PDB file of N, CA and C in Angstrom:
ATOM      1  N   MET A   1     111.200  50.722 123.097  1.00  0.00           N
ATOM      2  CA  MET A   1     110.002  50.952 123.845  1.00  0.00           C
ATOM      3  C   MET A   1     110.141  52.290 124.575  1.00  0.00           C
ATOM      4  N   GLU A   2     109.061  53.048 124.612  1.00  0.00           N
ATOM      5  CA  GLU A   2     109.055  54.349 125.275  1.00  0.00           C
ATOM      6  C   GLU A   2     108.127  54.281 126.480  1.00  0.00           C
ATOM      7  N   VAL A   3     108.604  54.733 127.605  1.00  0.00           N
ATOM      8  CA  VAL A   3     107.805  54.752 128.821  1.00  0.00           C
ATOM      9  C   VAL A   3     107.417  56.189 129.111  1.00  0.00           C
ATOM     10  N   ILE A   4     106.123  56.421 129.178  1.00  0.00           N
ATOM     11  CA  ILE A   4     105.617  57.765 129.464  1.00  0.00           C
ATOM     12  C   ILE A   4     105.240  57.795 130.932  1.00  0.00           C
ATOM     13  N   THR A   5     105.901  58.662 131.663  1.00  0.00           N
ATOM     14  CA  THR A   5     105.687  58.692 133.112  1.00  0.00           C
ATOM     15  C   THR A   5     104.710  59.769 133.560  1.00  0.00           C
ATOM     16  N   SER A   6     104.422  60.704 132.694  1.00  0.00           N
ATOM     17  CA  SER A   6     103.486  61.753 133.104  1.00  0.00           C
ATOM     18  C   SER A   6     102.476  61.990 131.996  1.00  0.00           C
ATOM     19  N   GLU A   7     101.421  62.615 132.358  1.00  0.00           N
ATOM     20  CA  GLU A   7     100.370  62.921 131.412  1.00  0.00           C
ATOM     21  C   GLU A   7     100.758  64.174 130.640  1.00  0.00           C
ATOM     22  N   ARG A   8     100.724  64.106 129.323  1.00  0.00           N
ATOM     23  CA  ARG A   8     101.083  65.264 128.515  1.00  0.00           C
ATOM     24  C   ARG A   8      99.885  66.200 128.414  1.00  0.00           C
ATOM     25  N   ARG A   9     100.086  67.448 128.708  1.00  0.00           N
ATOM     26  CA  ARG A   9      98.999  68.431 128.694  1.00  0.00           C
ATOM     27  C   ARG A   9      99.206  69.415 127.559  1.00  0.00           C
ATOM     28  N   ARG A  10      98.130  70.024 127.168  1.00  0.00           N
ATOM     29  CA  ARG A  10      98.205  71.055 126.136  1.00  0.00           C
ATOM     30  C   ARG A  10      98.906  72.281 126.686  1.00  0.00           C
ATOM     31  N   ARG A  11      99.678  72.887 125.830  1.00  0.00           N
ATOM     32  CA  ARG A  11     100.327  74.130 126.232  1.00  0.00           C
ATOM     33  C   ARG A  11      99.372  75.281 125.989  1.00  0.00           C
ATOM     34  N   HIS A  12      99.387  76.242 126.870  1.00  0.00           N
ATOM     35  CA  HIS A  12      98.561  77.437 126.706  1.00  0.00           C
ATOM     36  C   HIS A  12      99.489  78.619 126.479  1.00  0.00           C
ATOM     37  N   TRP A  13      99.240  79.337 125.398  1.00  0.00           N
ATOM     38  CA  TRP A  13     100.075  80.473 125.032  1.00  0.00           C
ATOM     39  C   TRP A  13      99.340  81.755 125.362  1.00  0.00           C
ATOM     40  N   SER A  14     100.053  82.703 125.935  1.00  0.00           N
ATOM     41  CA  SER A  14      99.450  84.009 126.209  1.00  0.00           C
ATOM     42  C   SER A  14      99.319  84.782 124.897  1.00  0.00           C
ATOM     43  N   ARG A  15      98.486  85.797 124.907  1.00  0.00           N
ATOM     44  CA  ARG A  15      98.322  86.613 123.703  1.00  0.00           C
ATOM     45  C   ARG A  15      99.649  87.272 123.311  1.00  0.00           C
ATOM     46  N   ALA A  16     100.420  87.692 124.298  1.00  0.00           N
ATOM     47  CA  ALA A  16     101.720  88.319 124.016  1.00  0.00           C
ATOM     48  C   ALA A  16     102.660  87.338 123.323  1.00  0.00           C
ATOM     49  N   ASP A  17     102.671  86.077 123.780  1.00  0.00           N
ATOM     50  CA  ASP A  17     103.511  85.064 123.136  1.00  0.00           C
ATOM     51  C   ASP A  17     103.058  84.813 121.703  1.00  0.00           C
ATOM     52  N   LYS A  18     101.749  84.714 121.508  1.00  0.00           N
ATOM     53  CA  LYS A  18     101.220  84.499 120.154  1.00  0.00           C
ATOM     54  C   LYS A  18     101.611  85.660 119.239  1.00  0.00           C
ATOM     55  N   GLU A  19     101.472  86.884 119.739  1.00  0.00           N
ATOM     56  CA  GLU A  19     101.815  88.063 118.937  1.00  0.00           C
ATOM     57  C   GLU A  19     103.296  88.076 118.592  1.00  0.00           C
ATOM     58  N   ARG A  20     104.131  87.686 119.544  1.00  0.00           N
ATOM     59  CA  ARG A  20     105.578  87.640 119.305  1.00  0.00           C
ATOM     60  C   ARG A  20     105.923  86.603 118.235  1.00  0.00           C
ATOM     61  N   ILE A  21     105.286  85.435 118.290  1.00  0.00           N
ATOM     62  CA  ILE A  21     105.554  84.373 117.317  1.00  0.00           C
ATOM     63  C   ILE A  21     105.049  84.778 115.931  1.00  0.00           C
ATOM     64  N   VAL A  22     103.848  85.350 115.877  1.00  0.00           N
ATOM     65  CA  VAL A  22     103.304  85.792 114.596  1.00  0.00           C
ATOM     66  C   VAL A  22     104.150  86.921 114.017  1.00  0.00           C
ATOM     67  N   ALA A  23     104.607  87.840 114.851  1.00  0.00           N
ATOM     68  CA  ALA A  23     105.466  88.936 114.380  1.00  0.00           C
ATOM     69  C   ALA A  23     106.763  88.386 113.800  1.00  0.00           C
ATOM     70  N   ALA A  24     107.311  87.358 114.429  1.00  0.00           N
ATOM     71  CA  ALA A  24     108.542  86.744 113.912  1.00  0.00           C
ATOM     72  C   ALA A  24     108.284  86.106 112.553  1.00  0.00           C
ATOM     73  N   ALA A  25     107.110  85.525 112.369  1.00  0.00           N
ATOM     74  CA  ALA A  25     106.771  84.886 111.095  1.00  0.00           C
ATOM     75  C   ALA A  25     106.538  85.898 109.982  1.00  0.00           C
ATOM     76  N   LEU A  26     106.209  87.145 110.340  1.00  0.00           N
ATOM     77  CA  LEU A  26     105.943  88.172 109.339  1.00  0.00           C
ATOM     78  C   LEU A  26     107.190  88.947 108.926  1.00  0.00           C
ATOM     79  N   GLN A  27     108.320  88.659 109.544  1.00  0.00           N
ATOM     80  CA  GLN A  27     109.557  89.349 109.193  1.00  0.00           C
ATOM     81  C   GLN A  27     109.993  88.970 107.782  1.00  0.00           C
ATOM     82  N   PRO A  28     110.605  89.887 107.046  1.00  0.00           N
ATOM     83  CA  PRO A  28     111.071  89.575 105.693  1.00  0.00           C
ATOM     84  C   PRO A  28     112.053  88.400 105.728  1.00  0.00           C
ATOM     85  N   GLY A  29     111.828  87.442 104.843  1.00  0.00           N
ATOM     86  CA  GLY A  29     112.708  86.289 104.740  1.00  0.00           C
ATOM     87  C   GLY A  29     112.366  85.149 105.683  1.00  0.00           C
ATOM     88  N   ALA A  30     111.479  85.382 106.641  1.00  0.00           N
ATOM     89  CA  ALA A  30     111.101  84.336 107.596  1.00  0.00           C
ATOM     90  C   ALA A  30     110.062  83.416 106.956  1.00  0.00           C
ATOM     91  N   THR A  31     110.096  82.155 107.342  1.00  0.00           N
ATOM     92  CA  THR A  31     109.073  81.219 106.901  1.00  0.00           C
ATOM     93  C   THR A  31     108.306  80.737 108.122  1.00  0.00           C
ATOM     94  N   ILE A  32     107.063  80.383 107.892  1.00  0.00           N
ATOM     95  CA  ILE A  32     106.224  79.886 108.990  1.00  0.00           C
ATOM     96  C   ILE A  32     106.873  78.650 109.606  1.00  0.00           C
ATOM     97  N   LEU A  33     107.379  77.763 108.766  1.00  0.00           N
ATOM     98  CA  LEU A  33     107.955  76.516 109.260  1.00  0.00           C
ATOM     99  C   LEU A  33     109.172  76.771 110.150  1.00  0.00           C
ATOM    100  N   SER A  34     110.056  77.656 109.735  1.00  0.00           N
ATOM    101  CA  SER A  34     111.257  77.923 110.541  1.00  0.00           C
ATOM    102  C   SER A  34     110.910  78.586 111.866  1.00  0.00           C
ATOM    103  N   VAL A  35     109.947  79.493 111.842  1.00  0.00           N
ATOM    104  CA  VAL A  35     109.527  80.157 113.080  1.00  0.00           C
ATOM    105  C   VAL A  35     108.841  79.154 114.010  1.00  0.00           C
ATOM    106  N   ALA A  36     107.975  78.312 113.445  1.00  0.00           N
ATOM    107  CA  ALA A  36     107.285  77.306 114.258  1.00  0.00           C
ATOM    108  C   ALA A  36     108.289  76.372 114.924  1.00  0.00           C
ATOM    109  N   ARG A  37     109.283  75.945 114.172  1.00  0.00           N
ATOM    110  CA  ARG A  37     110.308  75.062 114.756  1.00  0.00           C
ATOM    111  C   ARG A  37     111.097  75.771 115.852  1.00  0.00           C
ATOM    112  N   ALA A  38     111.416  77.045 115.624  1.00  0.00           N
ATOM    113  CA  ALA A  38     112.202  77.798 116.609  1.00  0.00           C
ATOM    114  C   ALA A  38     111.457  77.941 117.939  1.00  0.00           C
ATOM    115  N   PHE A  39     110.132  78.067 117.871  1.00  0.00           N
ATOM    116  CA  PHE A  39     109.339  78.254 119.086  1.00  0.00           C
ATOM    117  C   PHE A  39     108.710  76.954 119.594  1.00  0.00           C
ATOM    118  N   GLY A  40     108.923  75.866 118.863  1.00  0.00           N
ATOM    119  CA  GLY A  40     108.414  74.575 119.311  1.00  0.00           C
ATOM    120  C   GLY A  40     106.914  74.409 119.172  1.00  0.00           C
ATOM    121  N   VAL A  41     106.343  74.991 118.107  1.00  0.00           N
ATOM    122  CA  VAL A  41     104.920  74.827 117.842  1.00  0.00           C
ATOM    123  C   VAL A  41     104.746  74.260 116.440  1.00  0.00           C
ATOM    124  N   HIS A  42     103.557  73.811 116.131  1.00  0.00           N
ATOM    125  CA  HIS A  42     103.270  73.294 114.793  1.00  0.00           C
ATOM    126  C   HIS A  42     102.974  74.471 113.875  1.00  0.00           C
ATOM    127  N   SER A  43     103.376  74.350 112.617  1.00  0.00           N
ATOM    128  CA  SER A  43     103.183  75.464 111.676  1.00  0.00           C
ATOM    129  C   SER A  43     101.712  75.819 111.498  1.00  0.00           C
ATOM    130  N   SER A  44     100.815  74.837 111.566  1.00  0.00           N
ATOM    131  CA  SER A  44      99.387  75.151 111.419  1.00  0.00           C
ATOM    132  C   SER A  44      98.898  76.036 112.562  1.00  0.00           C
ATOM    133  N   GLN A  45      99.524  75.902 113.735  1.00  0.00           N
ATOM    134  CA  GLN A  45      99.150  76.742 114.876  1.00  0.00           C
ATOM    135  C   GLN A  45      99.537  78.195 114.607  1.00  0.00           C
ATOM    136  N   VAL A  46     100.698  78.412 113.992  1.00  0.00           N
ATOM    137  CA  VAL A  46     101.129  79.779 113.664  1.00  0.00           C
ATOM    138  C   VAL A  46     100.176  80.381 112.633  1.00  0.00           C
ATOM    139  N   PHE A  47      99.777  79.591 111.635  1.00  0.00           N
ATOM    140  CA  PHE A  47      98.811  80.085 110.651  1.00  0.00           C
ATOM    141  C   PHE A  47      97.502  80.479 111.334  1.00  0.00           C
ATOM    142  N   ARG A  48      97.016  79.646 112.252  1.00  0.00           N
ATOM    143  CA  ARG A  48      95.765  79.919 112.956  1.00  0.00           C
ATOM    144  C   ARG A  48      95.887  81.180 113.800  1.00  0.00           C
ATOM    145  N   TRP A  49      97.001  81.318 114.526  1.00  0.00           N
ATOM    146  CA  TRP A  49      97.184  82.517 115.352  1.00  0.00           C
ATOM    147  C   TRP A  49      97.245  83.761 114.490  1.00  0.00           C
ATOM    148  N   ARG A  50      97.923  83.656 113.348  1.00  0.00           N
ATOM    149  CA  ARG A  50      98.023  84.806 112.451  1.00  0.00           C
ATOM    150  C   ARG A  50      96.636  85.226 111.994  1.00  0.00           C
ATOM    151  N   GLN A  51      95.797  84.257 111.662  1.00  0.00           N
ATOM    152  CA  GLN A  51      94.438  84.555 111.229  1.00  0.00           C
ATOM    153  C   GLN A  51      93.619  85.156 112.375  1.00  0.00           C
ATOM    154  N   GLN A  52      93.745  84.617 113.576  1.00  0.00           N
ATOM    155  CA  GLN A  52      92.995  85.126 114.725  1.00  0.00           C
ATOM    156  C   GLN A  52      93.428  86.538 115.088  1.00  0.00           C
ATOM    157  N   LEU A  53      94.725  86.789 115.077  1.00  0.00           N
ATOM    158  CA  LEU A  53      95.222  88.104 115.478  1.00  0.00           C
ATOM    159  C   LEU A  53      94.958  89.160 114.418  1.00  0.00           C
ATOM    160  N   ARG A  54      94.832  88.730 113.181  1.00  0.00           N
ATOM    161  CA  ARG A  54      94.573  89.662 112.096  1.00  0.00           C
ATOM    162  C   ARG A  54      93.184  90.250 112.221  1.00  0.00           C
ATOM    163  N   GLY A  55      92.221  89.432 112.603  1.00  0.00           N
ATOM    164  CA  GLY A  55      90.854  89.906 112.775  1.00  0.00           C
ATOM    165  C   GLY A  55      90.257  90.398 111.493  1.00  0.00           C
ATOM    166  N   LYS A  56      89.348  91.350 111.607  1.00  0.00           N
ATOM    167  CA  LYS A  56      88.646  91.866 110.440  1.00  0.00           C
ATOM    168  C   LYS A  56      89.446  92.935 109.709  1.00  0.00           C
ATOM    169  N   GLU A  57      90.527  93.415 110.306  1.00  0.00           N
ATOM    170  CA  GLU A  57      91.294  94.501 109.693  1.00  0.00           C
ATOM    171  C   GLU A  57      91.919  94.102 108.368  1.00  0.00           C
ATOM    172  N   ALA A  58      92.249  92.818 108.184  1.00  0.00           N
ATOM    173  CA  ALA A  58      92.961  92.398 106.989  1.00  0.00           C
ATOM    174  C   ALA A  58      92.039  91.902 105.881  1.00  0.00           C
ATOM    175  N   LEU A  59      90.737  92.101 106.040  1.00  0.00           N
ATOM    176  CA  LEU A  59      89.839  91.682 104.983  1.00  0.00           C
ATOM    177  C   LEU A  59      90.116  92.504 103.734  1.00  0.00           C
ATOM    178  N   PRO A  60      89.989  91.877 102.572  1.00  0.00           N
ATOM    179  CA  PRO A  60      90.251  92.625 101.347  1.00  0.00           C
ATOM    180  C   PRO A  60      89.271  93.771 101.197  1.00  0.00           C
ATOM    181  N   GLY A  61      89.744  94.850 100.660  1.00  0.00           N
ATOM    182  CA  GLY A  61      88.900  96.012 100.464  1.00  0.00           C
ATOM    183  C   GLY A  61      89.452  96.856  99.336  1.00  0.00           C
ATOM    184  N   PHE A  62      89.064  98.075  99.314  1.00  0.00           N
ATOM    185  CA  PHE A  62      89.528  98.969  98.276  1.00  0.00           C
ATOM    186  C   PHE A  62      90.795  99.677  98.718  1.00  0.00           C
ATOM    187  N   ALA A  63      91.676  99.903  97.792  1.00  0.00           N
ATOM    188  CA  ALA A  63      92.897 100.647  98.070  1.00  0.00           C
ATOM    189  C   ALA A  63      92.631 102.128  97.827  1.00  0.00           C
ATOM    190  N   ALA A  64      93.362 102.956  98.548  1.00  0.00           N
ATOM    191  CA  ALA A  64      93.229 104.399  98.355  1.00  0.00           C
ATOM    192  C   ALA A  64      93.776 104.772  96.975  1.00  0.00           C
ATOM    193  N   VAL A  65      93.082 105.644  96.291  1.00  0.00           N
ATOM    194  CA  VAL A  65      93.486 106.064  94.952  1.00  0.00           C
ATOM    195  C   VAL A  65      93.605 107.574  94.942  1.00  0.00           C
ATOM    196  N   THR A  66      94.686 108.051  94.355  1.00  0.00           N
ATOM    197  CA  THR A  66      94.892 109.484  94.227  1.00  0.00           C
ATOM    198  C   THR A  66      94.857 109.854  92.755  1.00  0.00           C
ATOM    199  N   ILE A  67      94.057 110.827  92.433  1.00  0.00           N
ATOM    200  CA  ILE A  67      93.991 111.301  91.059  1.00  0.00           C
ATOM    201  C   ILE A  67      94.810 112.580  91.007  1.00  0.00           C
ATOM    202  N   ALA A  68      95.859 112.539  90.235  1.00  0.00           N
ATOM    203  CA  ALA A  68      96.766 113.682  90.146  1.00  0.00           C
ATOM    204  C   ALA A  68      96.698 114.290  88.753  1.00  0.00           C
ATOM    205  N   ALA A  69      96.890 115.588  88.703  1.00  0.00           N
ATOM    206  CA  ALA A  69      96.915 116.279  87.422  1.00  0.00           C
ATOM    207  C   ALA A  69      98.172 115.880  86.660  1.00  0.00           C
ATOM    208  N   ASP A  70      98.006 115.603  85.385  1.00  0.00           N
ATOM    209  CA  ASP A  70      99.127 115.204  84.535  1.00  0.00           C
ATOM    210  C   ASP A  70      99.411 116.336  83.558  1.00  0.00           C
ATOM    211  N   PRO A  71     100.661 116.806  83.500  1.00  0.00           N
ATOM    212  CA  PRO A  71     100.952 117.901  82.568  1.00  0.00           C
ATOM    213  C   PRO A  71     100.747 117.504  81.108  1.00  0.00           C
ATOM    214  N   HIS A  72     100.752 116.220  80.837  1.00  0.00           N
ATOM    215  CA  HIS A  72     100.566 115.746  79.469  1.00  0.00           C
ATOM    216  C   HIS A  72      99.132 115.251  79.250  1.00  0.00           C
ATOM    217  N   ALA A  73      98.211 115.740  80.066  1.00  0.00           N
ATOM    218  CA  ALA A  73      96.834 115.245  80.032  1.00  0.00           C
ATOM    219  C   ALA A  73      96.151 115.522  78.698  1.00  0.00           C
ATOM    220  N   ALA A  74      96.425 116.660  78.090  1.00  0.00           N
ATOM    221  CA  ALA A  74      95.777 116.988  76.817  1.00  0.00           C
ATOM    222  C   ALA A  74      96.162 115.974  75.747  1.00  0.00           C
ATOM    223  N   ALA A  75      97.437 115.626  75.691  1.00  0.00           N
ATOM    224  CA  ALA A  75      97.886 114.634  74.708  1.00  0.00           C
ATOM    225  C   ALA A  75      97.333 113.252  75.051  1.00  0.00           C
ATOM    226  N   ALA A  76      97.245 112.953  76.331  1.00  0.00           N
ATOM    227  CA  ALA A  76      96.752 111.644  76.755  1.00  0.00           C
ATOM    228  C   ALA A  76      95.278 111.478  76.373  1.00  0.00           C
ATOM    229  N   ARG A  77      94.505 112.566  76.432  1.00  0.00           N
ATOM    230  CA  ARG A  77      93.084 112.466  76.099  1.00  0.00           C
ATOM    231  C   ARG A  77      92.884 112.103  74.637  1.00  0.00           C
ATOM    232  N   THR A  78      93.744 112.589  73.784  1.00  0.00           N
ATOM    233  CA  THR A  78      93.576 112.291  72.361  1.00  0.00           C
ATOM    234  C   THR A  78      94.179 110.938  71.998  1.00  0.00           C
ATOM    235  N   GLN A  79      95.223 110.505  72.706  1.00  0.00           N
ATOM    236  CA  GLN A  79      95.889 109.247  72.373  1.00  0.00           C
ATOM    237  C   GLN A  79      95.351 108.075  73.171  1.00  0.00           C
ATOM    238  N   GLY A  80      94.960 108.282  74.396  1.00  0.00           N
ATOM    239  CA  GLY A  80      94.552 107.209  75.290  1.00  0.00           C
ATOM    240  C   GLY A  80      95.734 106.778  76.143  1.00  0.00           C
ATOM    241  N   LEU A  81      95.531 106.652  77.426  1.00  0.00           N
ATOM    242  CA  LEU A  81      96.613 106.276  78.332  1.00  0.00           C
ATOM    243  C   LEU A  81      96.044 105.573  79.557  1.00  0.00           C
ATOM    244  N   ILE A  82      96.637 104.431  79.899  1.00  0.00           N
ATOM    245  CA  ILE A  82      96.318 103.732  81.144  1.00  0.00           C
ATOM    246  C   ILE A  82      97.614 103.671  81.930  1.00  0.00           C
ATOM    247  N   GLU A  83      97.580 104.196  83.139  1.00  0.00           N
ATOM    248  CA  GLU A  83      98.775 104.175  83.985  1.00  0.00           C
ATOM    249  C   GLU A  83      98.361 103.743  85.383  1.00  0.00           C
ATOM    250  N   VAL A  84      99.024 102.687  85.887  1.00  0.00           N
ATOM    251  CA  VAL A  84      98.730 102.156  87.212  1.00  0.00           C
ATOM    252  C   VAL A  84     100.036 102.078  87.981  1.00  0.00           C
ATOM    253  N   GLU A  85     100.076 102.703  89.153  1.00  0.00           N
ATOM    254  CA  GLU A  85     101.235 102.624  90.034  1.00  0.00           C
ATOM    255  C   GLU A  85     100.843 101.897  91.299  1.00  0.00           C
ATOM    256  N   ILE A  86     101.656 100.902  91.693  1.00  0.00           N
ATOM    257  CA  ILE A  86     101.443 100.166  92.935  1.00  0.00           C
ATOM    258  C   ILE A  86     102.709 100.338  93.756  1.00  0.00           C
ATOM    259  N   GLY A  87     102.582 101.042  94.871  1.00  0.00           N
ATOM    260  CA  GLY A  87     103.765 101.309  95.688  1.00  0.00           C
ATOM    261  C   GLY A  87     104.707 102.235  94.950  1.00  0.00           C
ATOM    262  N   THR A  88     106.004 102.064  95.207  1.00  0.00           N
ATOM    263  CA  THR A  88     106.994 102.924  94.567  1.00  0.00           C
ATOM    264  C   THR A  88     107.762 102.206  93.474  1.00  0.00           C
ATOM    265  N   GLU A  89     107.602 100.887  93.384  1.00  0.00           N
ATOM    266  CA  GLU A  89     108.420 100.127  92.455  1.00  0.00           C
ATOM    267  C   GLU A  89     107.654  99.553  91.262  1.00  0.00           C
ATOM    268  N   THR A  90     106.347  99.572  91.296  1.00  0.00           N
ATOM    269  CA  THR A  90     105.583  98.942  90.226  1.00  0.00           C
ATOM    270  C   THR A  90     104.781 100.001  89.487  1.00  0.00           C
ATOM    271  N   ARG A  91     105.026 100.092  88.180  1.00  0.00           N
ATOM    272  CA  ARG A  91     104.300 101.049  87.345  1.00  0.00           C
ATOM    273  C   ARG A  91     103.982 100.376  86.013  1.00  0.00           C
ATOM    274  N   THR A  92     102.737 100.468  85.622  1.00  0.00           N
ATOM    275  CA  THR A  92     102.309  99.946  84.332  1.00  0.00           C
ATOM    276  C   THR A  92     101.720 101.101  83.553  1.00  0.00           C
ATOM    277  N   ARG A  93     102.215 101.306  82.339  1.00  0.00           N
ATOM    278  CA  ARG A  93     101.716 102.395  81.502  1.00  0.00           C
ATOM    279  C   ARG A  93     101.444 101.848  80.116  1.00  0.00           C
ATOM    280  N   ILE A  94     100.229 102.041  79.634  1.00  0.00           N
ATOM    281  CA  ILE A  94      99.847 101.609  78.298  1.00  0.00           C
ATOM    282  C   ILE A  94      99.289 102.827  77.587  1.00  0.00           C
ATOM    283  N   SER A  95      99.961 103.216  76.521  1.00  0.00           N
ATOM    284  CA  SER A  95      99.479 104.378  75.768  1.00  0.00           C
ATOM    285  C   SER A  95      98.866 103.890  74.460  1.00  0.00           C
ATOM    286  N   GLY A  96      98.008 104.707  73.919  1.00  0.00           N
ATOM    287  CA  GLY A  96      97.311 104.336  72.694  1.00  0.00           C
ATOM    288  C   GLY A  96      95.843 104.122  72.993  1.00  0.00           C
ATOM    289  N   PRO A  97      95.134 103.597  72.032  1.00  0.00           N
ATOM    290  CA  PRO A  97      93.700 103.385  72.236  1.00  0.00           C
ATOM    291  C   PRO A  97      93.446 102.400  73.375  1.00  0.00           C
ATOM    292  N   ALA A  98      92.547 102.752  74.278  1.00  0.00           N
ATOM    293  CA  ALA A  98      92.226 101.900  75.427  1.00  0.00           C
ATOM    294  C   ALA A  98      90.922 101.177  75.143  1.00  0.00           C
ATOM    295  N   ASP A  99      91.008 100.119  74.337  1.00  0.00           N
ATOM    296  CA  ASP A  99      89.807  99.350  74.036  1.00  0.00           C
ATOM    297  C   ASP A  99      89.489  98.386  75.179  1.00  0.00           C
ATOM    298  N   VAL A 100      88.363  97.746  75.112  1.00  0.00           N
ATOM    299  CA  VAL A 100      87.895  96.859  76.170  1.00  0.00           C
ATOM    300  C   VAL A 100      88.878  95.712  76.403  1.00  0.00           C
ATOM    301  N   ALA A 101      89.433  95.146  75.357  1.00  0.00           N
ATOM    302  CA  ALA A 101      90.365  94.017  75.496  1.00  0.00           C
ATOM    303  C   ALA A 101      91.626  94.433  76.254  1.00  0.00           C
ATOM    304  N   THR A 102      92.143  95.630  75.984  1.00  0.00           N
ATOM    305  CA  THR A 102      93.342  96.107  76.671  1.00  0.00           C
ATOM    306  C   THR A 102      93.074  96.341  78.145  1.00  0.00           C
ATOM    307  N   VAL A 103      91.971  97.011  78.455  1.00  0.00           N
ATOM    308  CA  VAL A 103      91.623  97.278  79.852  1.00  0.00           C
ATOM    309  C   VAL A 103      91.396  95.969  80.600  1.00  0.00           C
ATOM    310  N   THR A 104      90.732  95.011  79.996  1.00  0.00           N
ATOM    311  CA  THR A 104      90.485  93.706  80.618  1.00  0.00           C
ATOM    312  C   THR A 104      91.801  92.969  80.874  1.00  0.00           C
ATOM    313  N   ALA A 105      92.716  93.028  79.915  1.00  0.00           N
ATOM    314  CA  ALA A 105      94.015  92.360  80.081  1.00  0.00           C
ATOM    315  C   ALA A 105      94.819  92.984  81.214  1.00  0.00           C
ATOM    316  N   VAL A 106      94.816  94.309  81.337  1.00  0.00           N
ATOM    317  CA  VAL A 106      95.520  94.991  82.415  1.00  0.00           C
ATOM    318  C   VAL A 106      94.917  94.616  83.763  1.00  0.00           C
ATOM    319  N   ALA A 107      93.596  94.646  83.864  1.00  0.00           N
ATOM    320  CA  ALA A 107      92.927  94.295  85.129  1.00  0.00           C
ATOM    321  C   ALA A 107      93.210  92.854  85.517  1.00  0.00           C
ATOM    322  N   SER A 108      93.191  91.941  84.546  1.00  0.00           N
ATOM    323  CA  SER A 108      93.481  90.531  84.839  1.00  0.00           C
ATOM    324  C   SER A 108      94.918  90.335  85.300  1.00  0.00           C
ATOM    325  N   ALA A 109      95.859  91.012  84.668  1.00  0.00           N
ATOM    326  CA  ALA A 109      97.257  90.889  85.053  1.00  0.00           C
ATOM    327  C   ALA A 109      97.490  91.424  86.460  1.00  0.00           C
ATOM    328  N   LEU A 110      96.867  92.545  86.790  1.00  0.00           N
ATOM    329  CA  LEU A 110      97.001  93.111  88.139  1.00  0.00           C
ATOM    330  C   LEU A 110      96.371  92.191  89.167  1.00  0.00           C
ATOM    331  N   ARG A 111      95.223  91.629  88.860  1.00  0.00           N
ATOM    332  CA  ARG A 111      94.557  90.720  89.791  1.00  0.00           C
ATOM    333  C   ARG A 111      95.388  89.463  90.019  1.00  0.00           C
ATOM    334  N   ALA A 112      96.018  88.940  88.976  1.00  0.00           N
ATOM    335  CA  ALA A 112      96.833  87.717  89.100  1.00  0.00           C
ATOM    336  C   ALA A 112      98.078  87.977  89.905  1.00  0.00           C
ATOM    337  N   GLY A 113      98.595  89.201  89.881  1.00  0.00           N
ATOM    338  CA  GLY A 113      99.810  89.528  90.619  1.00  0.00           C
ATOM    339  C   GLY A 113      99.599  89.803  92.095  1.00  0.00           C
ATOM    340  N   SER A 114      98.360  89.972  92.536  1.00  0.00           N
ATOM    341  CA  SER A 114      98.115  90.327  93.944  1.00  0.00           C
ATOM    342  C   SER A 114      97.831  89.153  94.809  1.00  0.00           C
TER     343      SER A 114
END
């Protein structure tokens, strides 16, 4: 049997505390569950705070694209070339005829990976 001697009240977190907890959850290798347990909150609360603190800035949008001159551009125009770089580690290059099926497959693969 458990005897409750006081009334349990909701905890109120300051914005600074919420930001600190959300920042800890965004660290590489951190999980929401481990961070929530470390700070004594429920994992759904960390998800909610992350969404609230993110605001409208994290809405999906267009990525910046840079069009650079390619020294092999003349050959690429006659052969066909699709090249997509994401960050510094991901590069996809498809040479040859760029038919509709190939372009659709590349776009679908990129969309599935994001």
